[in-house]
Each structure stands twice: as structure tokens, then as C-alpha cells.
PDB file of C-alpha atoms in Angstrom:
ATOM      1  CA  MET I 187      18.080 -21.689  27.951  1.00  0.00           C
ATOM      2  CA  SER I 188      16.080 -23.263  24.745  1.00  0.00           C
ATOM      3  CA  ASN I 189      19.009 -22.064  22.954  1.00  0.00           C
ATOM      4  CA  ASN I 190      20.637 -25.386  23.712  1.00  0.00           C
ATOM      5  CA  GLU I 191      18.377 -27.578  22.238  1.00  0.00           C
ATOM      6  CA  GLN I 192      18.422 -26.446  18.166  1.00  0.00           C
ATOM      7  CA  THR I 193      22.365 -26.139  18.927  1.00  0.00           C
ATOM      8  CA  ASN I 194      23.105 -29.815  19.128  1.00  0.00           C
ATOM      9  CA  SER I 195      21.630 -30.045  14.877  1.00  0.00           C
ATOM     10  CA  HIS I 196      24.691 -27.506  13.734  1.00  0.00           C
ATOM     11  CA  SER I 197      26.736 -30.297  13.117  1.00  0.00           C
ATOM     12  CA  HIS I 198      24.479 -32.256  10.519  1.00  0.00           C
ATOM     13  CA  PHE I 199      23.774 -31.482   7.105  1.00  0.00           C
ATOM     14  CA  PRO I 200      21.737 -27.860   6.715  1.00  0.00           C
ATOM     15  CA  TRP I 201      18.361 -30.120   5.765  1.00  0.00           C
ATOM     16  CA  SER I 202      16.617 -27.363   6.563  1.00  0.00           C
ATOM     17  CA  HIS I 203      17.968 -24.605   4.379  1.00  0.00           C
ATOM     18  CA  LEU I 204      18.044 -27.341   1.412  1.00  0.00           C
ATOM     19  CA  ILE I 205      14.840 -28.065   1.891  1.00  0.00           C
ATOM     20  CA  GLY I 206      13.556 -24.131   2.215  1.00  0.00           C
ATOM     21  CA  PHE I 207      15.651 -23.575  -0.404  1.00  0.00           C
ATOM     22  CA  GLY I 208      13.568 -26.001  -2.889  1.00  0.00           C
ATOM     23  CA  LEU I 209      10.387 -25.106  -1.681  1.00  0.00           C
ATOM     24  CA  SER I 210      11.312 -21.425  -2.770  1.00  0.00           C
ATOM     25  CA  ILE I 211      12.309 -22.161  -6.010  1.00  0.00           C
ATOM     26  CA  PHE I 212       8.678 -24.534  -6.458  1.00  0.00           C
ATOM     27  CA  LEU I 213       6.480 -21.956  -4.999  1.00  0.00           C
ATOM     28  CA  THR I 214       8.311 -19.308  -7.532  1.00  0.00           C
ATOM     29  CA  LEU I 215       7.485 -21.597 -10.325  1.00  0.00           C
ATOM     30  CA  LEU I 216       4.090 -22.697  -9.662  1.00  0.00           C
ATOM     31  CA  ALA I 217       3.217 -18.742  -9.116  1.00  0.00           C
ATOM     32  CA  LEU I 218       4.705 -18.380 -12.190  1.00  0.00           C
ATOM     33  CA  TRP I 219       2.781 -21.360 -13.458  1.00  0.00           C
ATOM     34  CA  VAL I 220      -0.531 -19.890 -11.964  1.00  0.00           C
ATOM     35  CA  GLY I 221       0.142 -16.971 -13.156  1.00  0.00           C
ATOM     36  CA  PHE I 222       0.402 -17.491 -16.916  1.00  0.00           C
ATOM     37  CA  ALA I 223       0.174 -21.069 -17.721  1.00  0.00           C
ATOM     38  CA  SER I 224      -3.441 -21.370 -16.034  1.00  0.00           C
ATOM     39  CA  ASP I 225      -7.282 -20.414 -17.053  1.00  0.00           C
ATOM     40  CA  PHE I 226      -8.095 -18.732 -13.719  1.00  0.00           C
ATOM     41  CA  SER I 227      -9.457 -14.754 -13.756  1.00  0.00           C
ATOM     42  CA  LEU I 228      -6.682 -12.297 -12.685  1.00  0.00           C
ATOM     43  CA  ARG I 229      -8.823 -12.350  -9.723  1.00  0.00           C
ATOM     44  CA  THR I 230      -7.772 -16.117  -8.822  1.00  0.00           C
ATOM     45  CA  ILE I 231      -4.652 -15.542  -9.930  1.00  0.00           C
ATOM     46  CA  MET I 232      -3.632 -12.415  -7.657  1.00  0.00           C
ATOM     47  CA  ILE I 233      -5.153 -14.148  -4.783  1.00  0.00           C
ATOM     48  CA  ILE I 234      -2.799 -17.107  -5.400  1.00  0.00           C
ATOM     49  CA  VAL I 235      -0.016 -15.879  -6.178  1.00  0.00           C
ATOM     50  CA  VAL I 236      -0.281 -13.506  -2.955  1.00  0.00           C
ATOM     51  CA  ILE I 237      -0.903 -16.518  -0.648  1.00  0.00           C
ATOM     52  CA  LEU I 238       2.050 -18.157  -2.820  1.00  0.00           C
ATOM     53  CA  ALA I 239       4.112 -15.146  -2.053  1.00  0.00           C
ATOM     54  CA  LEU I 240       3.384 -15.527   2.092  1.00  0.00           C
ATOM     55  CA  ILE I 241       3.959 -19.037   2.310  1.00  0.00           C
ATOM     56  CA  GLN I 242       7.164 -18.428   0.878  1.00  0.00           C
ATOM     57  CA  ALA I 243       8.003 -15.488   3.122  1.00  0.00           C
ATOM     58  CA  ALA I 244       6.988 -17.908   5.977  1.00  0.00           C
ATOM     59  CA  ILE I 245       9.624 -20.193   4.725  1.00  0.00           C
ATOM     60  CA  GLN I 246      12.781 -17.391   4.658  1.00  0.00           C
ATOM     61  CA  LEU I 247      11.887 -16.179   8.136  1.00  0.00           C
ATOM     62  CA  LEU I 248      11.419 -19.973   9.919  1.00  0.00           C
ATOM     63  CA  MET I 249      13.712 -22.310   7.724  1.00  0.00           C
ATOM     64  CA  PHE I 250      16.502 -19.492   6.815  1.00  0.00           C
ATOM     65  CA  MET I 251      16.302 -16.378   9.757  1.00  0.00           C
ATOM     66  CA  HIS I 252      15.172 -19.018  12.262  1.00  0.00           C
ATOM     67  CA  ILE I 253      13.149 -16.793  14.216  1.00  0.00           C
ATOM     68  CA  THR I 254      11.813 -19.454  16.670  1.00  0.00           C
ATOM     69  CA  GLU I 255      15.450 -20.245  17.606  1.00  0.00           C
ATOM     70  CA  SER I 256      16.410 -17.801  20.416  1.00  0.00           C
ATOM     71  CA  ASP I 257      15.098 -16.929  23.760  1.00  0.00           C
ATOM     72  CA  SER I 258      12.909 -13.747  22.959  1.00  0.00           C
ATOM     73  CA  SER I 259      11.437 -15.989  19.563  1.00  0.00           C
ATOM     74  CA  ARG I 260       8.355 -14.947  21.316  1.00  0.00           C
ATOM     75  CA  ILE I 261       8.690 -11.421  20.789  1.00  0.00           C
ATOM     76  CA  GLN I 262      10.171 -12.008  17.551  1.00  0.00           C
ATOM     77  CA  VAL I 263       7.861 -13.327  16.060  1.00  0.00           C
ATOM     78  CA  GLY I 264       5.391 -11.130  17.944  1.00  0.00           C
ATOM     79  CA  THR I 265       7.137  -8.322  15.790  1.00  0.00           C
ATOM     80  CA  ILE I 266       7.156  -9.723  12.646  1.00  0.00           C
ATOM     81  CA  LEU I 267       3.093 -11.219  12.761  1.00  0.00           C
ATOM     82  CA  TYR I 268       2.279  -7.059  13.907  1.00  0.00           C
ATOM     83  CA  ALA I 269       4.698  -5.699  11.265  1.00  0.00           C
ATOM     84  CA  VAL I 270       2.908  -8.008   8.814  1.00  0.00           C
ATOM     85  CA  PHE I 271      -0.925  -6.304  10.101  1.00  0.00           C
ATOM     86  CA  ILE I 272       0.237  -2.833   9.482  1.00  0.00           C
ATOM     87  CA  ALA I 273       1.373  -3.929   6.091  1.00  0.00           C
ATOM     88  CA  VAL I 274      -1.980  -5.531   5.489  1.00  0.00           C
ATOM     89  CA  ALA I 275      -3.977  -2.997   7.113  1.00  0.00           C
ATOM     90  CA  VAL I 276      -1.511   0.444   4.646  1.00  0.00           C
ATOM     91  CA  VAL I 277      -1.859  -1.938   1.969  1.00  0.00           C
ATOM     92  CA  ALA I 278      -5.672  -3.175   2.170  1.00  0.00           C
ATOM     93  CA  GLY I 279      -6.381   0.296   3.279  1.00  0.00           C
ATOM     94  CA  THR I 280      -4.993   2.215   0.677  1.00  0.00           C
ATOM     95  CA  ILE I 281      -6.130  -0.135  -2.046  1.00  0.00           C
ATOM     96  CA  TRP I 282      -9.617   0.311  -0.603  1.00  0.00           C
ATOM     97  CA  VAL I 283      -9.655   4.139   0.281  1.00  0.00           C
ATOM     98  CA  MET I 284      -8.121   4.821  -3.339  1.00  0.00           C
ATOM     99  CA  SER I 285     -10.798   2.495  -4.902  1.00  0.00           C
ATOM    100  CA  PHE I 286     -13.464   4.887  -4.393  1.00  0.00           C
ATOM    101  CA  GLY I 287     -12.281   7.557  -7.073  1.00  0.00           C
ATOM    102  CA  MET I 288     -11.471   4.949  -9.583  1.00  0.00           C
ATOM    103  CA  HIS I 289     -14.904   5.542 -11.546  1.00  0.00           C
ATOM    104  CA  ASN I 290     -14.080   9.232 -12.241  1.00  0.00           C
ATOM    105  CA  MET I 291     -10.878   8.485 -13.822  1.00  0.00           C
ATOM    106  CA  ASN I 292      -9.420   7.231 -16.955  1.00  0.00           C
ATOM    107  CA  MET I 293      -7.453   4.448 -16.345  1.00  0.00           C
TER     108      MET I 293
ATOM    109  CA  MET C  12      21.272 -11.640  33.470  1.00  0.00           C
ATOM    110  CA  GLU C  13      24.868 -11.150  34.046  1.00  0.00           C
ATOM    111  CA  SER C  14      25.960 -14.503  34.641  1.00  0.00           C
ATOM    112  CA  VAL C  15      23.541 -16.771  32.364  1.00  0.00           C
ATOM    113  CA  GLU C  16      24.226 -20.233  31.917  1.00  0.00           C
ATOM    114  CA  TYR C  17      24.819 -21.434  28.332  1.00  0.00           C
ATOM    115  CA  SER C  18      25.905 -24.814  26.575  1.00  0.00           C
ATOM    116  CA  PRO C  19      29.036 -25.066  24.724  1.00  0.00           C
ATOM    117  CA  ASN C  20      27.061 -25.436  21.833  1.00  0.00           C
ATOM    118  CA  THR C  21      25.393 -21.785  22.049  1.00  0.00           C
ATOM    119  CA  PRO C  22      26.273 -19.955  18.844  1.00  0.00           C
ATOM    120  CA  LEU C  23      28.706 -17.767  19.780  1.00  0.00           C
ATOM    121  CA  GLU C  24      26.223 -14.681  18.395  1.00  0.00           C
ATOM    122  CA  TYR C  25      23.631 -15.689  21.343  1.00  0.00           C
ATOM    123  CA  GLN C  26      26.880 -16.347  24.579  1.00  0.00           C
ATOM    124  CA  SER C  27      26.675 -12.272  25.375  1.00  0.00           C
ATOM    125  CA  GLU C  28      23.457 -10.104  26.626  1.00  0.00           C
ATOM    126  CA  THR C  29      24.390  -7.638  24.485  1.00  0.00           C
ATOM    127  CA  GLY C  30      24.467 -10.518  21.666  1.00  0.00           C
ATOM    128  CA  ARG C  31      21.153 -11.446  22.142  1.00  0.00           C
ATOM    129  CA  LEU C  32      19.606  -7.939  22.420  1.00  0.00           C
ATOM    130  CA  ASN C  33      21.318  -6.668  19.551  1.00  0.00           C
ATOM    131  CA  ILE C  34      19.434  -9.516  17.840  1.00  0.00           C
ATOM    132  CA  LEU C  35      16.778  -9.051  18.967  1.00  0.00           C
ATOM    133  CA  GLY C  36      16.526  -4.889  18.479  1.00  0.00           C
ATOM    134  CA  PHE C  37      17.619  -6.180  14.802  1.00  0.00           C
ATOM    135  CA  TRP C  38      13.974  -8.460  14.212  1.00  0.00           C
ATOM    136  CA  ILE C  39      11.945  -5.617  15.683  1.00  0.00           C
ATOM    137  CA  PHE C  40      14.334  -3.448  13.316  1.00  0.00           C
ATOM    138  CA  LEU C  41      13.289  -5.595  10.479  1.00  0.00           C
ATOM    139  CA  GLY C  42       9.155  -4.877  11.662  1.00  0.00           C
ATOM    140  CA  ALA C  43      10.190  -1.158  10.914  1.00  0.00           C
ATOM    141  CA  GLU C  44      11.302  -2.391   7.366  1.00  0.00           C
ATOM    142  CA  ILE C  45       8.156  -4.844   6.803  1.00  0.00           C
ATOM    143  CA  ALA C  46       5.952  -1.252   7.539  1.00  0.00           C
ATOM    144  CA  LEU C  47       8.085   0.763   5.466  1.00  0.00           C
ATOM    145  CA  PHE C  48       7.777  -1.286   2.342  1.00  0.00           C
ATOM    146  CA  SER C  49       4.326  -1.346   2.976  1.00  0.00           C
ATOM    147  CA  THR C  50       3.859   1.914   2.622  1.00  0.00           C
ATOM    148  CA  LEU C  51       5.698   1.385  -1.173  1.00  0.00           C
ATOM    149  CA  PHE C  52       4.145  -1.720  -2.017  1.00  0.00           C
ATOM    150  CA  ALA C  53       0.726   0.382  -1.048  1.00  0.00           C
ATOM    151  CA  THR C  54       1.766   3.806  -3.384  1.00  0.00           C
ATOM    152  CA  TYR C  55       2.580   1.382  -6.061  1.00  0.00           C
ATOM    153  CA  LEU C  56      -0.714  -1.035  -6.826  1.00  0.00           C
ATOM    154  CA  VAL C  57      -2.788   2.415  -6.403  1.00  0.00           C
ATOM    155  CA  LEU C  58      -0.856   4.111  -9.279  1.00  0.00           C
ATOM    156  CA  VAL C  59      -1.211   1.212 -11.175  1.00  0.00           C
ATOM    157  CA  GLY C  60      -2.490   2.023 -14.883  1.00  0.00           C
ATOM    158  CA  ARG C  61      -1.164   5.781 -14.470  1.00  0.00           C
ATOM    159  CA  THR C  62       1.008   5.117 -16.554  1.00  0.00           C
ATOM    160  CA  ALA C  63      -0.392   9.144 -18.503  1.00  0.00           C
ATOM    161  CA  GLY C  64      -0.212   7.697 -22.288  1.00  0.00           C
ATOM    162  CA  GLY C  65       3.187   6.260 -21.884  1.00  0.00           C
ATOM    163  CA  PRO C  66       4.850   2.950 -21.908  1.00  0.00           C
ATOM    164  CA  GLY C  67       3.163   0.158 -19.513  1.00  0.00           C
ATOM    165  CA  PRO C  68       4.597  -2.752 -17.742  1.00  0.00           C
ATOM    166  CA  GLY C  69       2.926  -4.802 -19.967  1.00  0.00           C
ATOM    167  CA  GLU C  70       5.419  -3.627 -22.441  1.00  0.00           C
ATOM    168  CA  LEU C  71       8.351  -3.425 -21.100  1.00  0.00           C
ATOM    169  CA  PHE C  72       8.431  -6.245 -18.242  1.00  0.00           C
ATOM    170  CA  GLU C  73      10.293  -9.184 -19.725  1.00  0.00           C
ATOM    171  CA  ILE C  74      10.080 -12.772 -17.752  1.00  0.00           C
ATOM    172  CA  SER C  75      13.125 -14.289 -18.319  1.00  0.00           C
ATOM    173  CA  GLY C  76      15.519 -11.266 -16.506  1.00  0.00           C
ATOM    174  CA  VAL C  77      13.035 -10.818 -13.851  1.00  0.00           C
ATOM    175  CA  LEU C  78      13.446 -14.799 -13.084  1.00  0.00           C
ATOM    176  CA  ILE C  79      17.472 -14.350 -13.566  1.00  0.00           C
ATOM    177  CA  GLU C  80      17.315 -11.997 -11.068  1.00  0.00           C
ATOM    178  CA  THR C  81      14.664 -13.793  -8.938  1.00  0.00           C
ATOM    179  CA  PHE C  82      16.724 -16.837  -8.922  1.00  0.00           C
ATOM    180  CA  LEU C  83      20.423 -14.731  -8.400  1.00  0.00           C
ATOM    181  CA  LEU C  84      18.493 -13.027  -4.881  1.00  0.00           C
ATOM    182  CA  LEU C  85      16.784 -16.168  -3.543  1.00  0.00           C
ATOM    183  CA  THR C  86      19.950 -18.245  -4.173  1.00  0.00           C
ATOM    184  CA  SER C  87      22.001 -16.004  -2.259  1.00  0.00           C
ATOM    185  CA  SER C  88      20.041 -16.063   0.574  1.00  0.00           C
ATOM    186  CA  PHE C  89      20.231 -19.808   0.569  1.00  0.00           C
ATOM    187  CA  THR C  90      23.818 -19.533   0.683  1.00  0.00           C
ATOM    188  CA  CYS C  91      23.974 -17.243   3.215  1.00  0.00           C
ATOM    189  CA  GLY C  92      22.209 -19.799   4.850  1.00  0.00           C
ATOM    190  CA  LEU C  93      24.332 -22.003   4.629  1.00  0.00           C
ATOM    191  CA  ALA C  94      27.443 -19.769   5.515  1.00  0.00           C
ATOM    192  CA  ILE C  95      25.998 -19.231   9.162  1.00  0.00           C
ATOM    193  CA  HIS C  96      25.680 -22.592   9.208  1.00  0.00           C
ATOM    194  CA  TYR C  97      29.552 -23.584   8.879  1.00  0.00           C
ATOM    195  CA  MET C  98      29.962 -20.079  10.925  1.00  0.00           C
ATOM    196  CA  ARG C  99      28.298 -22.119  13.519  1.00  0.00           C
ATOM    197  CA  ASN C 100      30.106 -24.699  13.377  1.00  0.00           C
ATOM    198  CA  HIS C 101      33.320 -23.165  13.674  1.00  0.00           C
ATOM    199  CA  SER C 102      34.047 -23.041  10.464  1.00  0.00           C
ATOM    200  CA  LEU C 103      35.883 -20.050   9.240  1.00  0.00           C
ATOM    201  CA  LYS C 104      36.860 -21.134   6.081  1.00  0.00           C
ATOM    202  CA  GLY C 105      33.175 -22.407   5.156  1.00  0.00           C
ATOM    203  CA  LEU C 106      31.528 -19.243   6.420  1.00  0.00           C
ATOM    204  CA  PHE C 107      33.907 -16.600   3.511  1.00  0.00           C
ATOM    205  CA  LEU C 108      33.512 -19.134   1.204  1.00  0.00           C
ATOM    206  CA  TRP C 109      29.448 -19.394   0.922  1.00  0.00           C
ATOM    207  CA  LEU C 110      29.765 -15.434   2.168  1.00  0.00           C
ATOM    208  CA  GLY C 111      31.403 -14.693  -0.614  1.00  0.00           C
ATOM    209  CA  ILE C 112      29.533 -16.468  -2.929  1.00  0.00           C
ATOM    210  CA  THR C 113      26.667 -14.351  -2.273  1.00  0.00           C
ATOM    211  CA  LEU C 114      28.244 -11.615  -2.373  1.00  0.00           C
ATOM    212  CA  ALA C 115      29.004 -12.629  -5.945  1.00  0.00           C
ATOM    213  CA  LEU C 116      25.403 -13.686  -6.582  1.00  0.00           C
ATOM    214  CA  GLY C 117      23.837 -10.526  -4.373  1.00  0.00           C
ATOM    215  CA  LEU C 118      26.174  -8.262  -7.179  1.00  0.00           C
ATOM    216  CA  GLY C 119      24.948  -9.970 -10.330  1.00  0.00           C
ATOM    217  CA  PHE C 120      21.246  -9.507  -9.250  1.00  0.00           C
ATOM    218  CA  LEU C 121      22.408  -6.055  -9.160  1.00  0.00           C
ATOM    219  CA  GLY C 122      23.575  -5.540 -12.202  1.00  0.00           C
ATOM    220  CA  PHE C 123      20.882  -7.642 -13.573  1.00  0.00           C
ATOM    221  CA  GLU C 124      18.939  -4.735 -12.011  1.00  0.00           C
ATOM    222  CA  ILE C 125      20.502  -1.826 -13.100  1.00  0.00           C
ATOM    223  CA  TYR C 126      20.992  -2.892 -16.497  1.00  0.00           C
ATOM    224  CA  GLU C 127      16.824  -3.693 -16.590  1.00  0.00           C
ATOM    225  CA  PHE C 128      16.525  -0.032 -15.283  1.00  0.00           C
ATOM    226  CA  VAL C 129      18.583   1.494 -18.351  1.00  0.00           C
ATOM    227  CA  HIS C 130      16.885  -0.495 -19.967  1.00  0.00           C
ATOM    228  CA  TYR C 131      13.457   0.632 -19.277  1.00  0.00           C
ATOM    229  CA  ILE C 132      14.494   4.497 -19.523  1.00  0.00           C
ATOM    230  CA  HIS C 133      15.967   3.475 -23.070  1.00  0.00           C
ATOM    231  CA  GLU C 134      12.805   2.372 -23.838  1.00  0.00           C
ATOM    232  CA  GLY C 135      10.980   5.711 -22.587  1.00  0.00           C
ATOM    233  CA  ALA C 136      10.354   4.252 -19.142  1.00  0.00           C
ATOM    234  CA  ALA C 137      12.162   7.355 -16.368  1.00  0.00           C
ATOM    235  CA  LEU C 138      11.353   8.145 -13.315  1.00  0.00           C
ATOM    236  CA  THR C 139       9.391  10.867 -14.462  1.00  0.00           C
ATOM    237  CA  THR C 140       7.437   9.663 -17.310  1.00  0.00           C
ATOM    238  CA  SER C 141       4.406   8.979 -15.414  1.00  0.00           C
ATOM    239  CA  ALA C 142       2.990   8.149 -12.041  1.00  0.00           C
ATOM    240  CA  TYR C 143       3.179   4.712 -12.489  1.00  0.00           C
ATOM    241  CA  TRP C 144       6.906   5.068 -13.133  1.00  0.00           C
ATOM    242  CA  SER C 145       8.101   7.023 -10.157  1.00  0.00           C
ATOM    243  CA  ALA C 146       6.354   4.124  -8.313  1.00  0.00           C
ATOM    244  CA  PHE C 147       7.957   1.471  -9.882  1.00  0.00           C
ATOM    245  CA  PHE C 148      11.469   3.186  -9.510  1.00  0.00           C
ATOM    246  CA  VAL C 149      10.798   4.071  -5.701  1.00  0.00           C
ATOM    247  CA  LEU C 150       9.938   0.809  -4.806  1.00  0.00           C
ATOM    248  CA  VAL C 151      12.086  -1.121  -6.586  1.00  0.00           C
ATOM    249  CA  GLY C 152      14.982   1.087  -6.341  1.00  0.00           C
ATOM    250  CA  THR C 153      14.542   1.223  -2.441  1.00  0.00           C
ATOM    251  CA  HIS C 154      15.013  -2.693  -2.433  1.00  0.00           C
ATOM    252  CA  GLY C 155      17.723  -2.207  -4.682  1.00  0.00           C
ATOM    253  CA  ALA C 156      19.503   0.403  -2.380  1.00  0.00           C
ATOM    254  CA  HIS C 157      19.109  -1.724   0.156  1.00  0.00           C
ATOM    255  CA  VAL C 158      20.431  -4.497  -2.082  1.00  0.00           C
ATOM    256  CA  THR C 159      23.921  -2.316  -2.344  1.00  0.00           C
ATOM    257  CA  MET C 160      23.553  -1.278   1.699  1.00  0.00           C
ATOM    258  CA  GLY C 161      24.047  -5.108   2.302  1.00  0.00           C
ATOM    259  CA  ILE C 162      26.768  -5.810   0.176  1.00  0.00           C
ATOM    260  CA  ALA C 163      28.962  -3.006   1.480  1.00  0.00           C
ATOM    261  CA  TRP C 164      28.066  -3.969   5.078  1.00  0.00           C
ATOM    262  CA  ILE C 165      28.715  -7.503   4.118  1.00  0.00           C
ATOM    263  CA  ILE C 166      32.270  -6.382   3.114  1.00  0.00           C
ATOM    264  CA  LEU C 167      33.150  -4.590   5.764  1.00  0.00           C
ATOM    265  CA  ILE C 168      32.133  -7.288   8.164  1.00  0.00           C
ATOM    266  CA  LEU C 169      34.040  -9.629   6.077  1.00  0.00           C
ATOM    267  CA  ILE C 170      37.347  -7.551   6.401  1.00  0.00           C
ATOM    268  CA  GLN C 171      36.826  -7.508  10.459  1.00  0.00           C
ATOM    269  CA  LEU C 172      36.867 -11.402  10.279  1.00  0.00           C
ATOM    270  CA  LYS C 173      39.169 -11.438   8.368  1.00  0.00           C
ATOM    271  CA  GLN C 174      41.474  -9.834  10.854  1.00  0.00           C
ATOM    272  CA  ARG C 175      39.766 -10.630  14.328  1.00  0.00           C
ATOM    273  CA  GLY C 176      38.345 -14.353  13.763  1.00  0.00           C
ATOM    274  CA  LEU C 177      35.137 -15.818  15.091  1.00  0.00           C
ATOM    275  CA  THR C 178      34.821 -13.848  18.290  1.00  0.00           C
ATOM    276  CA  PRO C 179      31.046 -13.236  19.987  1.00  0.00           C
ATOM    277  CA  ASP C 180      31.374 -10.029  18.634  1.00  0.00           C
ATOM    278  CA  THR C 181      32.019 -10.777  14.849  1.00  0.00           C
ATOM    279  CA  THR C 182      29.837 -13.864  14.773  1.00  0.00           C
ATOM    280  CA  ARG C 183      26.943 -11.608  15.907  1.00  0.00           C
ATOM    281  CA  LYS C 184      28.019  -8.866  12.661  1.00  0.00           C
ATOM    282  CA  VAL C 185      27.896 -11.536  10.834  1.00  0.00           C
ATOM    283  CA  PHE C 186      24.236 -13.423  11.765  1.00  0.00           C
ATOM    284  CA  ILE C 187      22.235  -9.557  12.159  1.00  0.00           C
ATOM    285  CA  SER C 188      23.753  -8.801   8.431  1.00  0.00           C
ATOM    286  CA  SER C 189      22.712 -12.208   7.466  1.00  0.00           C
ATOM    287  CA  LEU C 190      18.639 -11.721   8.686  1.00  0.00           C
ATOM    288  CA  TYR C 191      18.778  -8.827   6.712  1.00  0.00           C
ATOM    289  CA  TRP C 192      19.985 -10.519   4.121  1.00  0.00           C
ATOM    290  CA  HIS C 193      17.094 -12.744   3.550  1.00  0.00           C
ATOM    291  CA  PHE C 194      14.963  -9.694   4.352  1.00  0.00           C
ATOM    292  CA  LEU C 195      15.908  -8.434   1.064  1.00  0.00           C
ATOM    293  CA  ASP C 196      14.626 -11.551  -0.253  1.00  0.00           C
ATOM    294  CA  VAL C 197      11.634 -11.022   1.722  1.00  0.00           C
ATOM    295  CA  VAL C 198      10.697  -8.221   0.089  1.00  0.00           C
ATOM    296  CA  TRP C 199      11.805  -9.372  -3.294  1.00  0.00           C
ATOM    297  CA  ILE C 200       8.910 -12.332  -3.392  1.00  0.00           C
ATOM    298  CA  PHE C 201       6.647  -9.482  -3.158  1.00  0.00           C
ATOM    299  CA  ILE C 202       8.319  -7.200  -4.967  1.00  0.00           C
ATOM    300  CA  PHE C 203       8.025 -10.372  -7.625  1.00  0.00           C
ATOM    301  CA  THR C 204       4.504 -11.047  -6.802  1.00  0.00           C
ATOM    302  CA  ALA C 205       3.003  -7.237  -7.019  1.00  0.00           C
ATOM    303  CA  VAL C 206       5.301  -5.967  -9.551  1.00  0.00           C
ATOM    304  CA  TYR C 207       6.204  -8.105 -11.876  1.00  0.00           C
ATOM    305  CA  LEU C 208       3.778 -10.997 -11.693  1.00  0.00           C
ATOM    306  CA  TYR C 209       1.115  -8.914 -11.719  1.00  0.00           C
ATOM    307  CA  GLY C 210       2.406  -6.563 -14.265  1.00  0.00           C
ATOM    308  CA  MET C 211       2.563  -9.372 -17.187  1.00  0.00           C
ATOM    309  CA  VAL C 212      -0.492 -11.354 -16.316  1.00  0.00           C
ATOM    310  CA  MET C 213      -2.476  -8.138 -16.334  1.00  0.00           C
TER     311      MET C 213
END
């Protein structure tokens, strides 16, 4: 049982949680800085902050939710990756498809 | 799979087949939740700018309120993780303490969000004002409804913990509700980015 390996660390100080929390705060502040204090174009800003958000989501999944700790971790990771693929397809696909009518409308 | 051997160090919630399957099933549910929220994000992003002459996000969003909400929820996700850490060290007291703090932070988040919504409505941006605000309230409101649901769920589990203590059943319930709580913070990260940051930077 692969469960056994990670469990011995439980009596220790919860470093992974603390590091995850610190990184999350750092990434949030970095996204704020990129958004308000940098000179990048809107497009560049959005690409950077979305990447920062994805990193922070991964930190939550790995360091807080321990997605890889159980015996079915492969199924869990596979499910979440598949769901992320669906989400990206839905969001990017919708924006792409709807962009074709944009010039006919007054924004 | 009936008599799988596990070390005494295996967390209680993983010690039964039911527990393991419930946790796996909840991960699959979270996958479906990601798909649900993606449709709301897609709708929102397509309707950005469709304010029908009414107020836009740049005029109403305030960075301070958004940051308070963000840090309340982020910290609650952290304290929820600590609660699980204490649960796995068989500390019912630590579990109660940190879950209690998590609930308080969650309630604080909800309070600020309700205040924010009421403020927008007073400023003339309600659910029916424009396509943009409809999409905004549905997306952020669905997340808020999830947080409300999470708070109610965790309160019920705390009552059960008080009655039964740490058993494979109760620890499984706490662990699954913690996954749900962390997931709400994951969704908020994207709301913070795609709704608030984007809305204010635009």
C-alpha cells in the first residue's frame, strides 16, 4: 500500500501546508503587481496572471489536497487533468467562437 | 480487496474500502464541478463589456474588498489543511480548533461578499441590469452558494464529530469536506484572476 509511505510524516510540523500557503500569498501578490504596477500590455498581463493562477491551483491540489497521496492517485490526477482539459476547451472555445460576431456589435 | 493490509499509520479515512471509494468518488465529483464552473466562466468572459450602457466592472470593483475576500478564503484553505493535519495526528482538539477557525474565516468571506453584492446593487448594478452583471452575479454567486453549502456541511460534521469522535466514518467525512473547501479556494483563484483582476486592469 502506497498509503503507508506518506503517513509517517504526519507527526511532523506541517511544512508543506505552510510552504503552500506562503507560495499562494506570493503568487497572489505577484499577480496584483503584474496587473497594476507593470507596463505590460493587457494581453501579456492576462497571459501571465492566468499562468500564475494555474500554478496556484496546482499548489492547492498538491500541497493542500494531497491529490497524489492515495492508492487511486493516478485516477484522481487523470480525472482532474481531464476536467481541466474540458474547462480549457469550453472557455477558450467559447471565447473563440463568439469572437467572430464581435465586430458587428458595439462593445 | 476486503482484507487489504494497511499500516497503523494509514490515515483512518483510507482504512476502509468504502472510505477509499468515497474519496475517489469525490475527486470525480470535483472534476464535474470544474466543468460546471468552466461554463459559467465562459459565459462571463463572453459577456464582458455587455453592460448595456450601465456601470462597468472598472467603476465598481474595489481592490481592497476583493483582497480581503481573497486572503480570508486563502487563509481558510490553509487552516482547513492544518485541521486535517491534526486529525491525522489523532488530535480531536486540534481538529476542532482549526476547523472552527476555517468556518469563521469562511463566514467572514461570505459576509464581505454579501456586503459587496449589496453595494453593487445600490450602485445600480443588479442581476437584471445588463448581460454583464447577470453573468457576474451568476458566476460569483454560484461560488458563494458553494461556500454557504460548505459552511453548513462542515458545521453538521462538527456536530457528528462531537458525538462520535474520530472514527473511520467521521474522518472520511471531514477529509472529503476539506477537499471541497480547498476546491472552493481553487475556484476563487480563477474568479480573482478572470473577474476582478481582469475587470480592474481592462
